[in-house]
mmCIF file of C-alpha atoms and ligand atoms in Angstrom:
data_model
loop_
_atom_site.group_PDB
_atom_site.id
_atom_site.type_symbol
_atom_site.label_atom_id
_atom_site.label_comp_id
_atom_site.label_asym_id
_atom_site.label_seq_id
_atom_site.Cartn_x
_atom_site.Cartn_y
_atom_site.Cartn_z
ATOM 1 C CA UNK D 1 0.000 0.000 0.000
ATOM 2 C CA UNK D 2 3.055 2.231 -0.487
ATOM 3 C CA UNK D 3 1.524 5.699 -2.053
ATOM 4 C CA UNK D 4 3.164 6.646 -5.240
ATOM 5 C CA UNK D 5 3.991 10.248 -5.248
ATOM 6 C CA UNK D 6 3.700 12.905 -7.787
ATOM 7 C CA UNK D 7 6.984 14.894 -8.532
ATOM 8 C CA UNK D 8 5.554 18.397 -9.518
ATOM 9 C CA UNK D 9 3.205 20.618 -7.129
ATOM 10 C CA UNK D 10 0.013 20.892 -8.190
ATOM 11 C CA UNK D 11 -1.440 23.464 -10.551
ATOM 12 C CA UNK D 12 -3.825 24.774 -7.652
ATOM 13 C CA UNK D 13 -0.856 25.680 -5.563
ATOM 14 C CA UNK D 14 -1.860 22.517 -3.242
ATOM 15 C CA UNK D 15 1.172 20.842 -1.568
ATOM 16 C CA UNK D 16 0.049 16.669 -2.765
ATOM 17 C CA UNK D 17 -2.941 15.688 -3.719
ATOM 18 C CA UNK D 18 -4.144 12.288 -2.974
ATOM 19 C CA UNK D 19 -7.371 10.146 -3.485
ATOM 20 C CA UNK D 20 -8.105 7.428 -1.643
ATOM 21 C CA UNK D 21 -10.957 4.963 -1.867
ATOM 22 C CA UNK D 22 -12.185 2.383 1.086
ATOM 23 C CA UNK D 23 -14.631 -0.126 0.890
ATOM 24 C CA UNK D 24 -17.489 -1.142 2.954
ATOM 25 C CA UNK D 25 -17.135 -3.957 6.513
ATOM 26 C CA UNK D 26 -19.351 -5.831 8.044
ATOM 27 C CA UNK D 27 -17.785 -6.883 11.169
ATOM 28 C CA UNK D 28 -18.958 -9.745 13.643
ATOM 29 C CA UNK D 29 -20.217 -11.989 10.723
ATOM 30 C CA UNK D 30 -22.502 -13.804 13.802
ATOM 31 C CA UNK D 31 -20.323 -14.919 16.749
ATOM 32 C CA UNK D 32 -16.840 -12.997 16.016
ATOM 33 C CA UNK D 33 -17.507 -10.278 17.890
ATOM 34 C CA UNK D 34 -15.045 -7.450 17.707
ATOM 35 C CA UNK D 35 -13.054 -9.940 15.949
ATOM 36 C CA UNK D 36 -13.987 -10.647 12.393
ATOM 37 C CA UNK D 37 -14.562 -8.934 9.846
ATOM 38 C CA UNK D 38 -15.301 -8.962 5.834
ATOM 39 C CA UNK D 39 -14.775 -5.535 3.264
ATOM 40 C CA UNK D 40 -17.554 -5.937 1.006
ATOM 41 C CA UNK D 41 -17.603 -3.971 -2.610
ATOM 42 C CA UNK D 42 -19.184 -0.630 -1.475
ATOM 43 C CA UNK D 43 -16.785 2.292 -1.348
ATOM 44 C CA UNK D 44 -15.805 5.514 -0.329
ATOM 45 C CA UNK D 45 -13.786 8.074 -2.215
ATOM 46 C CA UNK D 46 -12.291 10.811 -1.055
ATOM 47 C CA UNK D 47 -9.786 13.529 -2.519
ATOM 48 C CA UNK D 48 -7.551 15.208 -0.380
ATOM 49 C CA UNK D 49 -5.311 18.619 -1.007
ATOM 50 C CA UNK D 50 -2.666 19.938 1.356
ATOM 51 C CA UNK D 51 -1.985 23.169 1.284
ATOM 52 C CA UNK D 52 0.680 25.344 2.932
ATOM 53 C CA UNK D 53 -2.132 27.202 5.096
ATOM 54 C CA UNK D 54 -4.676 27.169 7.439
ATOM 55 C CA UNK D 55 -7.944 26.623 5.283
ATOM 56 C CA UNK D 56 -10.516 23.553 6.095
ATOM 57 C CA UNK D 57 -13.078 23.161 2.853
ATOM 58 C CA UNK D 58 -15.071 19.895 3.200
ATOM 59 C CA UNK D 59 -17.417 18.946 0.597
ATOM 60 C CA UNK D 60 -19.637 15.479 1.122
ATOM 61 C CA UNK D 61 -22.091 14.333 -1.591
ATOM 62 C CA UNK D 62 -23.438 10.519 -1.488
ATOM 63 C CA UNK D 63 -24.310 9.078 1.669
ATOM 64 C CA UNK D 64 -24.950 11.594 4.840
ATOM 65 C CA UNK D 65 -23.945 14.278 3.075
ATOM 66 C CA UNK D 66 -26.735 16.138 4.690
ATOM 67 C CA UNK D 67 -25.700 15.133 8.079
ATOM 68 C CA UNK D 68 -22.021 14.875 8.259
ATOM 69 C CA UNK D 69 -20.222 18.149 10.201
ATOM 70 C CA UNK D 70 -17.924 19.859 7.581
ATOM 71 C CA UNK D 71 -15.786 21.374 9.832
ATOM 72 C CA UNK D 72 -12.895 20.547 12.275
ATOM 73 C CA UNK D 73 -15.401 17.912 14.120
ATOM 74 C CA UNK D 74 -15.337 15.893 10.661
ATOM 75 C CA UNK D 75 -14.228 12.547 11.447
ATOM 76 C CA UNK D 76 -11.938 12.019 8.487
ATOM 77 C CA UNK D 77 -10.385 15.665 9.448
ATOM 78 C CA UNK D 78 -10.071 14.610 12.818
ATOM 79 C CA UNK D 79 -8.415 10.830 11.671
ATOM 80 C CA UNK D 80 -6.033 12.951 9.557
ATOM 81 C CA UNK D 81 -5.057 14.972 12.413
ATOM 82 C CA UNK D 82 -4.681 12.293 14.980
ATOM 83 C CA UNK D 83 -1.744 11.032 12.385
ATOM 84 C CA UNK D 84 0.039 14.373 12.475
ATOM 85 C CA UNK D 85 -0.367 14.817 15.625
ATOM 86 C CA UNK D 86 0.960 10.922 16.228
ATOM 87 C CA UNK D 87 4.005 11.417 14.120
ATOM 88 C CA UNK D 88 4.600 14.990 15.207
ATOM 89 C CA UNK D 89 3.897 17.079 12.371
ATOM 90 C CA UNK D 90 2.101 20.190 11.922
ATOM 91 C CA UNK D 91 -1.613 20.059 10.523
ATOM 92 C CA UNK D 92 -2.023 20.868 6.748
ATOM 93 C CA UNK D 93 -4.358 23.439 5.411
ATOM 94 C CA UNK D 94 -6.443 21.475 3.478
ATOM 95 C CA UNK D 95 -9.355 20.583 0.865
ATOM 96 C CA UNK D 96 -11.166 17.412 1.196
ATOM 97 C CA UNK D 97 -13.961 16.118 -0.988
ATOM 98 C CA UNK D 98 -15.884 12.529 0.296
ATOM 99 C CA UNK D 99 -18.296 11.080 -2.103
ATOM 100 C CA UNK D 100 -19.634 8.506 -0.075
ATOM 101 C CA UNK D 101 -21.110 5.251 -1.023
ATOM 102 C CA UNK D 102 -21.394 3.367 2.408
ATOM 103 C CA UNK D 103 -24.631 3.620 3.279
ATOM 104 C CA UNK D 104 -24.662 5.721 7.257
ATOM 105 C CA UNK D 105 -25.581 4.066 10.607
ATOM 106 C CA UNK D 106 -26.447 1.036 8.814
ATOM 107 C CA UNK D 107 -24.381 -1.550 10.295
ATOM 108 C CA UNK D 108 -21.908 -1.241 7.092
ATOM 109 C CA UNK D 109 -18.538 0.192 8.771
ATOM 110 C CA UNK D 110 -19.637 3.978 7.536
ATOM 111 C CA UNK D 111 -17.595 5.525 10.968
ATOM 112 C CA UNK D 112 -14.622 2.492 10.028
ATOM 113 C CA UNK D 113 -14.621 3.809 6.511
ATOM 114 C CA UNK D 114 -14.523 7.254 7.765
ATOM 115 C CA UNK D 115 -11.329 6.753 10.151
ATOM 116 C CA UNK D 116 -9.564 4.464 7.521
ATOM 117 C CA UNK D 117 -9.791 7.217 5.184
ATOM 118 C CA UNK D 118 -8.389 9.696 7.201
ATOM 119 C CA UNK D 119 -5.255 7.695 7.948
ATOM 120 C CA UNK D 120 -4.974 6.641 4.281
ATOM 121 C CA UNK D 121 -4.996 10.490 3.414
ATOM 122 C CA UNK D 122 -2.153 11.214 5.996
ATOM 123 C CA UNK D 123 -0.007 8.325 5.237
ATOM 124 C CA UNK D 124 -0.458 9.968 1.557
ATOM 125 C CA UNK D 125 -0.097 13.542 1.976
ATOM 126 C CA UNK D 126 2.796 12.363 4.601
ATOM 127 C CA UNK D 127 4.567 9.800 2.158
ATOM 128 C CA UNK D 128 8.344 10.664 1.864
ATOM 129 C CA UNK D 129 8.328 12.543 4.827
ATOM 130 C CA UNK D 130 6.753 9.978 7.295
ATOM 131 C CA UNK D 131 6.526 6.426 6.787
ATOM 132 C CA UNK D 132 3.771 4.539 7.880
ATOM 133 C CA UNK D 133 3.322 1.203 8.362
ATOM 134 C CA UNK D 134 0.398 -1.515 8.310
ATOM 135 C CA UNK D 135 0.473 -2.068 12.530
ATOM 136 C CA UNK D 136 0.850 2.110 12.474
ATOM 137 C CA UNK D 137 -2.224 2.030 10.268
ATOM 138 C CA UNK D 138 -4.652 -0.648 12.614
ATOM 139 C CA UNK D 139 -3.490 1.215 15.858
ATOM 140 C CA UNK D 140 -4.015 4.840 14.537
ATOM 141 C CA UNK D 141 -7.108 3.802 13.212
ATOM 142 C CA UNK D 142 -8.183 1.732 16.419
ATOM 143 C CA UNK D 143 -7.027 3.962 18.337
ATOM 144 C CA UNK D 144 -10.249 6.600 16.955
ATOM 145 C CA UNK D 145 -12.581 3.313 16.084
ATOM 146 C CA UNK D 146 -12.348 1.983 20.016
ATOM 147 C CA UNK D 147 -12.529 -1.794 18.367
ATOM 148 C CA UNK D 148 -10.506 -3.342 15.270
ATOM 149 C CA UNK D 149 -13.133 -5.594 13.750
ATOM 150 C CA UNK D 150 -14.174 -2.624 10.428
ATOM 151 C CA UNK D 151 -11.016 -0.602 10.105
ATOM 152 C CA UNK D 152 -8.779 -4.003 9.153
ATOM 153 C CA UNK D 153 -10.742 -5.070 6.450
ATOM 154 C CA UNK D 154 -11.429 -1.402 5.294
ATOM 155 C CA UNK D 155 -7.844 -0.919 5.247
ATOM 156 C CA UNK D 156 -6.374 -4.699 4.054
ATOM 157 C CA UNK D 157 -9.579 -5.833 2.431
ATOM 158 C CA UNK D 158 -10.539 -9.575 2.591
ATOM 159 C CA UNK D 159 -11.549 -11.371 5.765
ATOM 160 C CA UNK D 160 -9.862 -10.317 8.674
ATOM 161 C CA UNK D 161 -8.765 -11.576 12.025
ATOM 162 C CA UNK D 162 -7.887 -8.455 14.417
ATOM 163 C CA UNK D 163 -6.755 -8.943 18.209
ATOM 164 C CA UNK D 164 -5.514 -6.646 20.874
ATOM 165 C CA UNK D 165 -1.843 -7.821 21.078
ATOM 166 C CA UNK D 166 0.362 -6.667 24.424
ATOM 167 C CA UNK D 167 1.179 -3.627 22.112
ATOM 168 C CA UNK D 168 -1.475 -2.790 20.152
ATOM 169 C CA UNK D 169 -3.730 -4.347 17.862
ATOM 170 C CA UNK D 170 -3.040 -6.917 15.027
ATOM 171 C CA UNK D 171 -4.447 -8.380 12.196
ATOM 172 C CA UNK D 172 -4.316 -11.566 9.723
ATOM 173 C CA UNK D 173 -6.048 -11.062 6.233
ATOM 174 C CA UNK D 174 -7.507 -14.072 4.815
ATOM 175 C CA UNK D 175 -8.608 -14.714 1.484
ATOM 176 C CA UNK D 176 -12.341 -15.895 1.126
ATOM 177 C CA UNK D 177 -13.972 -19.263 -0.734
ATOM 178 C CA UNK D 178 -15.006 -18.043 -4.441
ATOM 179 C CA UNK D 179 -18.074 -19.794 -3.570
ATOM 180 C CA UNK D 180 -19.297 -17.033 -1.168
ATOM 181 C CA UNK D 181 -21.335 -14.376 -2.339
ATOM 182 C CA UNK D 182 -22.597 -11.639 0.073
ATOM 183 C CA UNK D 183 -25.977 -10.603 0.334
ATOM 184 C CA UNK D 184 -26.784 -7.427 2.244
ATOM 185 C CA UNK D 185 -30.171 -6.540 3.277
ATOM 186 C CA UNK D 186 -30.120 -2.806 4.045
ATOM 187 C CA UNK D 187 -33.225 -0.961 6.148
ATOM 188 C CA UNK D 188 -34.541 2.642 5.844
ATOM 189 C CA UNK D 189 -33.736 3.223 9.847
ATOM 190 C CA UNK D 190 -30.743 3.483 11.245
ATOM 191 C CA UNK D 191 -29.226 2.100 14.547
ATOM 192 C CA UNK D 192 -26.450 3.764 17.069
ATOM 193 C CA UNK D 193 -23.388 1.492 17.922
ATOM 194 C CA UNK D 194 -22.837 3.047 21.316
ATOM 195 C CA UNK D 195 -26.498 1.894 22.322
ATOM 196 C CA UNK D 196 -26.019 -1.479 20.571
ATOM 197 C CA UNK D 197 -22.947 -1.657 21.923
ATOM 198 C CA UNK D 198 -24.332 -1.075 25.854
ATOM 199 C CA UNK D 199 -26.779 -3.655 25.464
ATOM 200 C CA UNK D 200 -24.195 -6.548 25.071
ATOM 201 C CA UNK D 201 -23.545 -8.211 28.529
ATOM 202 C CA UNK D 202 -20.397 -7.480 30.147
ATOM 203 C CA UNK D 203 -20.508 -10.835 31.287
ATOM 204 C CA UNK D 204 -21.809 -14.063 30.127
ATOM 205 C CA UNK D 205 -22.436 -17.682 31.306
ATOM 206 C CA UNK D 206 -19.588 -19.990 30.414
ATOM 207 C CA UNK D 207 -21.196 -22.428 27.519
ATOM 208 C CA UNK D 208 -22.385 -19.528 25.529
ATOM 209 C CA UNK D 209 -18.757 -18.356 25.491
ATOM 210 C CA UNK D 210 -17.578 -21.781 24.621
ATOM 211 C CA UNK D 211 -20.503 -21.908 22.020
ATOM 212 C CA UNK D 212 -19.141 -18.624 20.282
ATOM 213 C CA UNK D 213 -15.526 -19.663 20.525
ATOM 214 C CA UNK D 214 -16.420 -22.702 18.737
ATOM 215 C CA UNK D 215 -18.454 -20.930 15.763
ATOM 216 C CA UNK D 216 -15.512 -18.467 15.452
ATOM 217 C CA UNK D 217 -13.451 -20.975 14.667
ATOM 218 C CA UNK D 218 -15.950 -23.024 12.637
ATOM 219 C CA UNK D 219 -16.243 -19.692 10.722
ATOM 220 C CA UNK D 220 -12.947 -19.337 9.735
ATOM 221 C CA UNK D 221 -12.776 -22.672 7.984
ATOM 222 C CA UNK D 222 -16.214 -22.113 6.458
ATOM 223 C CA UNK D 223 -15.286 -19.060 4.994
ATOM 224 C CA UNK D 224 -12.148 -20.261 3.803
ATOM 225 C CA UNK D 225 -12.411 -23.632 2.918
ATOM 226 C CA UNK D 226 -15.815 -25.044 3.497
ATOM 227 C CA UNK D 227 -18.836 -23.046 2.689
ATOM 228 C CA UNK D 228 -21.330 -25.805 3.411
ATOM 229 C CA UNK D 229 -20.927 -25.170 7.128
ATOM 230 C CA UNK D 230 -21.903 -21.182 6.948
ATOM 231 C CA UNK D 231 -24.513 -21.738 8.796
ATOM 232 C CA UNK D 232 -23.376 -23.805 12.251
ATOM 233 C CA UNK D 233 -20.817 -21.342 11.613
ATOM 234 C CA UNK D 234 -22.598 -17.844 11.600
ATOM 235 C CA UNK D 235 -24.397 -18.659 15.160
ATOM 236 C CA UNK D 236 -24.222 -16.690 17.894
ATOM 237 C CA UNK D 237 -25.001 -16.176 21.621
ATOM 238 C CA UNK D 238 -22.841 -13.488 22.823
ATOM 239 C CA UNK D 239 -24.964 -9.839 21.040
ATOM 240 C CA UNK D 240 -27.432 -10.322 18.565
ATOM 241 C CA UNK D 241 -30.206 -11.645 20.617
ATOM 242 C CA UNK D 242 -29.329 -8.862 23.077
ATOM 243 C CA UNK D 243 -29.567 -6.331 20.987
ATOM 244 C CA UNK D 244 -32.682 -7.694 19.197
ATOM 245 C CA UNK D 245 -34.965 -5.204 21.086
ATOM 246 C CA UNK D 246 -33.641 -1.982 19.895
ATOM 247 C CA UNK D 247 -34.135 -3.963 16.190
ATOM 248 C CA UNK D 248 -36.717 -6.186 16.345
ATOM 249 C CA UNK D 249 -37.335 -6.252 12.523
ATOM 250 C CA UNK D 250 -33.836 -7.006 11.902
ATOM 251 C CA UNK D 251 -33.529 -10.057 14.341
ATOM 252 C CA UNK D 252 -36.875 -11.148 12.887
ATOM 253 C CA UNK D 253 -35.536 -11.066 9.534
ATOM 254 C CA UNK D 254 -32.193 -13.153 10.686
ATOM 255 C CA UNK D 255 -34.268 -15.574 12.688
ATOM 256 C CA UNK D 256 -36.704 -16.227 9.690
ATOM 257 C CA UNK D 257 -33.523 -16.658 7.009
ATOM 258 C CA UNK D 258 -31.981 -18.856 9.349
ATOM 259 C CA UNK D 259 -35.351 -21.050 9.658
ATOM 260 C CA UNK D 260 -34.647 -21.408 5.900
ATOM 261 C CA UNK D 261 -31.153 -22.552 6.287
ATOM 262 C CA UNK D 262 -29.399 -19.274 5.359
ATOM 263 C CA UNK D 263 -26.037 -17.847 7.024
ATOM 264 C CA UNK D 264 -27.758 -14.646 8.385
ATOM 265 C CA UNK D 265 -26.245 -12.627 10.561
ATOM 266 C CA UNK D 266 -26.568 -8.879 12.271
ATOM 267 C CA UNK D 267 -24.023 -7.082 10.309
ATOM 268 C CA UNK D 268 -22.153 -5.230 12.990
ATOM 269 C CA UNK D 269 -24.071 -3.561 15.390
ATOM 270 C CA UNK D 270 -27.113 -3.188 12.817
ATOM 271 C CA UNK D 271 -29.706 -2.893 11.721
ATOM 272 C CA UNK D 272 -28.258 -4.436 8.007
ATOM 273 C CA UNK D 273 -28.815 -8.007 7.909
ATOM 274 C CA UNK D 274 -25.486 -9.670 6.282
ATOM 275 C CA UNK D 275 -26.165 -13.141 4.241
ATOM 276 C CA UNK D 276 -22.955 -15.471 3.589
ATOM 277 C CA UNK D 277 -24.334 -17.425 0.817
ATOM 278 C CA UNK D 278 -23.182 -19.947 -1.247
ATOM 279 C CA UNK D 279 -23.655 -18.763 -4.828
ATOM 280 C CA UNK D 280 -25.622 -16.319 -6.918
ATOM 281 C CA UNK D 281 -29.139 -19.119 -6.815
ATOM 282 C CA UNK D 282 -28.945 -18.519 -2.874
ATOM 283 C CA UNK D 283 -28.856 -15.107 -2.661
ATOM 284 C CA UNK D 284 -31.892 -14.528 -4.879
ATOM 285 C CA UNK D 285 -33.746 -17.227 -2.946
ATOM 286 C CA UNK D 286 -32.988 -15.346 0.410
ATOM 287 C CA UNK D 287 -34.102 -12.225 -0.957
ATOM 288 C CA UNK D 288 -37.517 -13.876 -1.754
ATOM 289 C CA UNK D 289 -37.572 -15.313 1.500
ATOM 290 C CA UNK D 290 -37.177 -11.485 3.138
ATOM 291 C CA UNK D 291 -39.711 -10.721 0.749
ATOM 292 C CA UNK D 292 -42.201 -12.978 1.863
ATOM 293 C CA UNK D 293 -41.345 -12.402 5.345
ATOM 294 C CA UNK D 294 -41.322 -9.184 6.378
ATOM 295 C CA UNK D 295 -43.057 -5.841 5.696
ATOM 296 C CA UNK D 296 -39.779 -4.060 6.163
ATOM 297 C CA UNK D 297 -38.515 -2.324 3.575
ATOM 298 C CA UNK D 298 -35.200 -3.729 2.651
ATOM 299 C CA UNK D 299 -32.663 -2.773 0.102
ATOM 300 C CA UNK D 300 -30.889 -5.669 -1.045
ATOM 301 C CA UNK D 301 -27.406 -5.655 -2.046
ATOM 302 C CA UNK D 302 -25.501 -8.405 -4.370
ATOM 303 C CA UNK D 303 -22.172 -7.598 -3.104
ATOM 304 C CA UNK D 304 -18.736 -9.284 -4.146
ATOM 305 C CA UNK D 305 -15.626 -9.097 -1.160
ATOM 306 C CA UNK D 306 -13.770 -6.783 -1.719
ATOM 307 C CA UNK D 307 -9.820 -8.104 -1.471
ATOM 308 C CA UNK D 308 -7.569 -4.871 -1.844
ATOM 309 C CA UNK D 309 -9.206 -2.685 1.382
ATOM 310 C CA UNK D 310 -8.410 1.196 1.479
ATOM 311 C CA UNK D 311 -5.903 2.162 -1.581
ATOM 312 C CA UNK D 312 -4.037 5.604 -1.745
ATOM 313 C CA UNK D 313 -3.210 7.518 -5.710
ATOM 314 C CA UNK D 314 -1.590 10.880 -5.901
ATOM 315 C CA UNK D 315 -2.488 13.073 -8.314
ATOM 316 C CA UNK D 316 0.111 11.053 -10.303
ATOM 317 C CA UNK D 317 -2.534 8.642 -10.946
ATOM 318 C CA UNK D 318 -0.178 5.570 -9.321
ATOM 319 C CA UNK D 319 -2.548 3.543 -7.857
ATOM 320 C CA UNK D 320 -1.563 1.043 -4.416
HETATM 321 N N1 LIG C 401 -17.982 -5.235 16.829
HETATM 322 C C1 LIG C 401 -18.707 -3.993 16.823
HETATM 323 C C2 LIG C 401 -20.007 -4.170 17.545
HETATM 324 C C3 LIG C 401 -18.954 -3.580 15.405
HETATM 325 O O1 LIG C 401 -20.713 -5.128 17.265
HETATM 326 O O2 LIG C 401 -20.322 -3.355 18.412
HETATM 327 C C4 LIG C 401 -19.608 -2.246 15.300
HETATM 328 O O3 LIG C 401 -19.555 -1.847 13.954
#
């Protein structure tokens, strides 16, 4: 993910100029809690300009573009600060544009997408200068995110593993089956993850620990090697039934694809409803199960995994 940079300063007086897109997460995937994690092909984009100032013009179209603060409080600005601040560098004037296609406060790693792009941006605008690393990247962006689970797959794509090692957190990327096709059913309301996350016991009996350390495991295989056990696989005990009452319609829809035989599964905190299917005839037949099923309006989403996560290009047009 090394950024390539440009060797002449750009026409509009701007120090670097850097784009950087970042895909979609849905984290959990059932009983990996704060652990797993998949990017799915649903991106971000973002254009970044440094300049040799003070100036802070934001620009959002796409996805919360009525609703996300275009000043200073902007969480990409403030991801991009927590970097210079990290490395000890001085702030940037700068110009940022987001056209956003992860859908907001739906479950989808929007806030993960947000934070991976900000540290994409500064290891960018910062390359030569300041080198950053992959375990720089998780821990800067963990650091903002407060768990690991979106931001390593939104910035190493793929399935991811991410842990809290004795110095910070760590991730392995793991490439998925080519029989698994995502399926993402996406509701009109949205749900907050500090809530969800306060309604997930602190503590919990013993065997539904042992239950969810089992399907983590199970999951990994499944998703790697043997798609036939998705569904064991995808079960949970230790937050989605927990959380069911702040989305009933979305545990309703999980409970009733499951009944079917489908891998469905809370996609993060909600309210999306993630599918791990085995092919393109399974997906459509889950959708007409949701159909049939609910009254909810769902958007459903034919998604592919995405395996490159967050990539940086200068206005060079190098692409990493
Ligand atoms: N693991 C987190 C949670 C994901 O479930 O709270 C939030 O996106």
């Amino acid at each position: 993910m090394e950024p390539v940079v440009g060797d002449t300063p750009d026409v509009d007086g701007a120090l670097r100029t850097v784009t950087v897109t970042v895909p979609a997460t849905s984290a959990n995937l059932g009983p990996g809690f704060d652990t797993l994690g998949l990017a799915l092909s649903i991106y971000d984009t973002l254009t970044a300009s440094s300049f040799d100032d003070d100036r802070l013009d934001i620009s959002v179209s796409g996805s919360g573009a009525d609703s996300i603060p275009t000043d200073a409080t902007n969480l990409v600005v403030r991801s991009i600060a927590h970097v210079y601040e990290d490395v000890g560098r001085r702030m940037p004037g700068l110009r940022l544009h987001a056209l956003n296609g992860v859908p907001h406060g739906r479950g989808l790693g929007s806030s993960g997408a947000a934070v991976s792009a900000g540290i994409l941006i500064a290891k960018g605008l910062l390359a030569g200068d300041v080198d950053l690393e992959d375990h720089d990247l998780l821990r800067l962006a963990t650091e903002l995110e407060g768990h690991p689970d979106n931001v390593a797959p939104a910035l190493f794509g793929g399935l991811t593993i991410a842990w809290m090692g004795d110095h910070g957190p760590l991730h392995k990327k793991l490439l998925v089956h080519r029989g698994v096709a995502p399926l993402v059913f996406v509701p009109g309301f949205t749900m907050s993850t500090s809530l969800a996350r306060s309604l997930a016991p602190l503590q919990v009996p013993r065997e539904d620990a042992v239950f969810n350390v089992s399907r983590s495991a199970l999951l990994v295989a499944a998703l790697t090697q043997s798609p036939e056990l998705m569904l064991d696989a995808t079960a949970d005990r230790l937050h989605q039934a927990y959380r069911g009452a702040a989305m009933p319609e979305t545990l309703r829809l999980v409970q009733a694809l499951r009944a079917e035989g489908f891998a469905a599964v809370v996609s993060g905190a909600g309210p999306s409803v993630l599918v791990l299917a085995d092919g393109p005839g399974t997906r459509k037949r889950a959708v007409d199960v949701a159909d049939a099923v609910t009254d909810t309006p769902w958007d459903a989403h034919m998604l592919a995994v995405d395996v490159r996560g967050g990539t940086i290009r200068d206005r060079a047009e190098g692409s990493t």
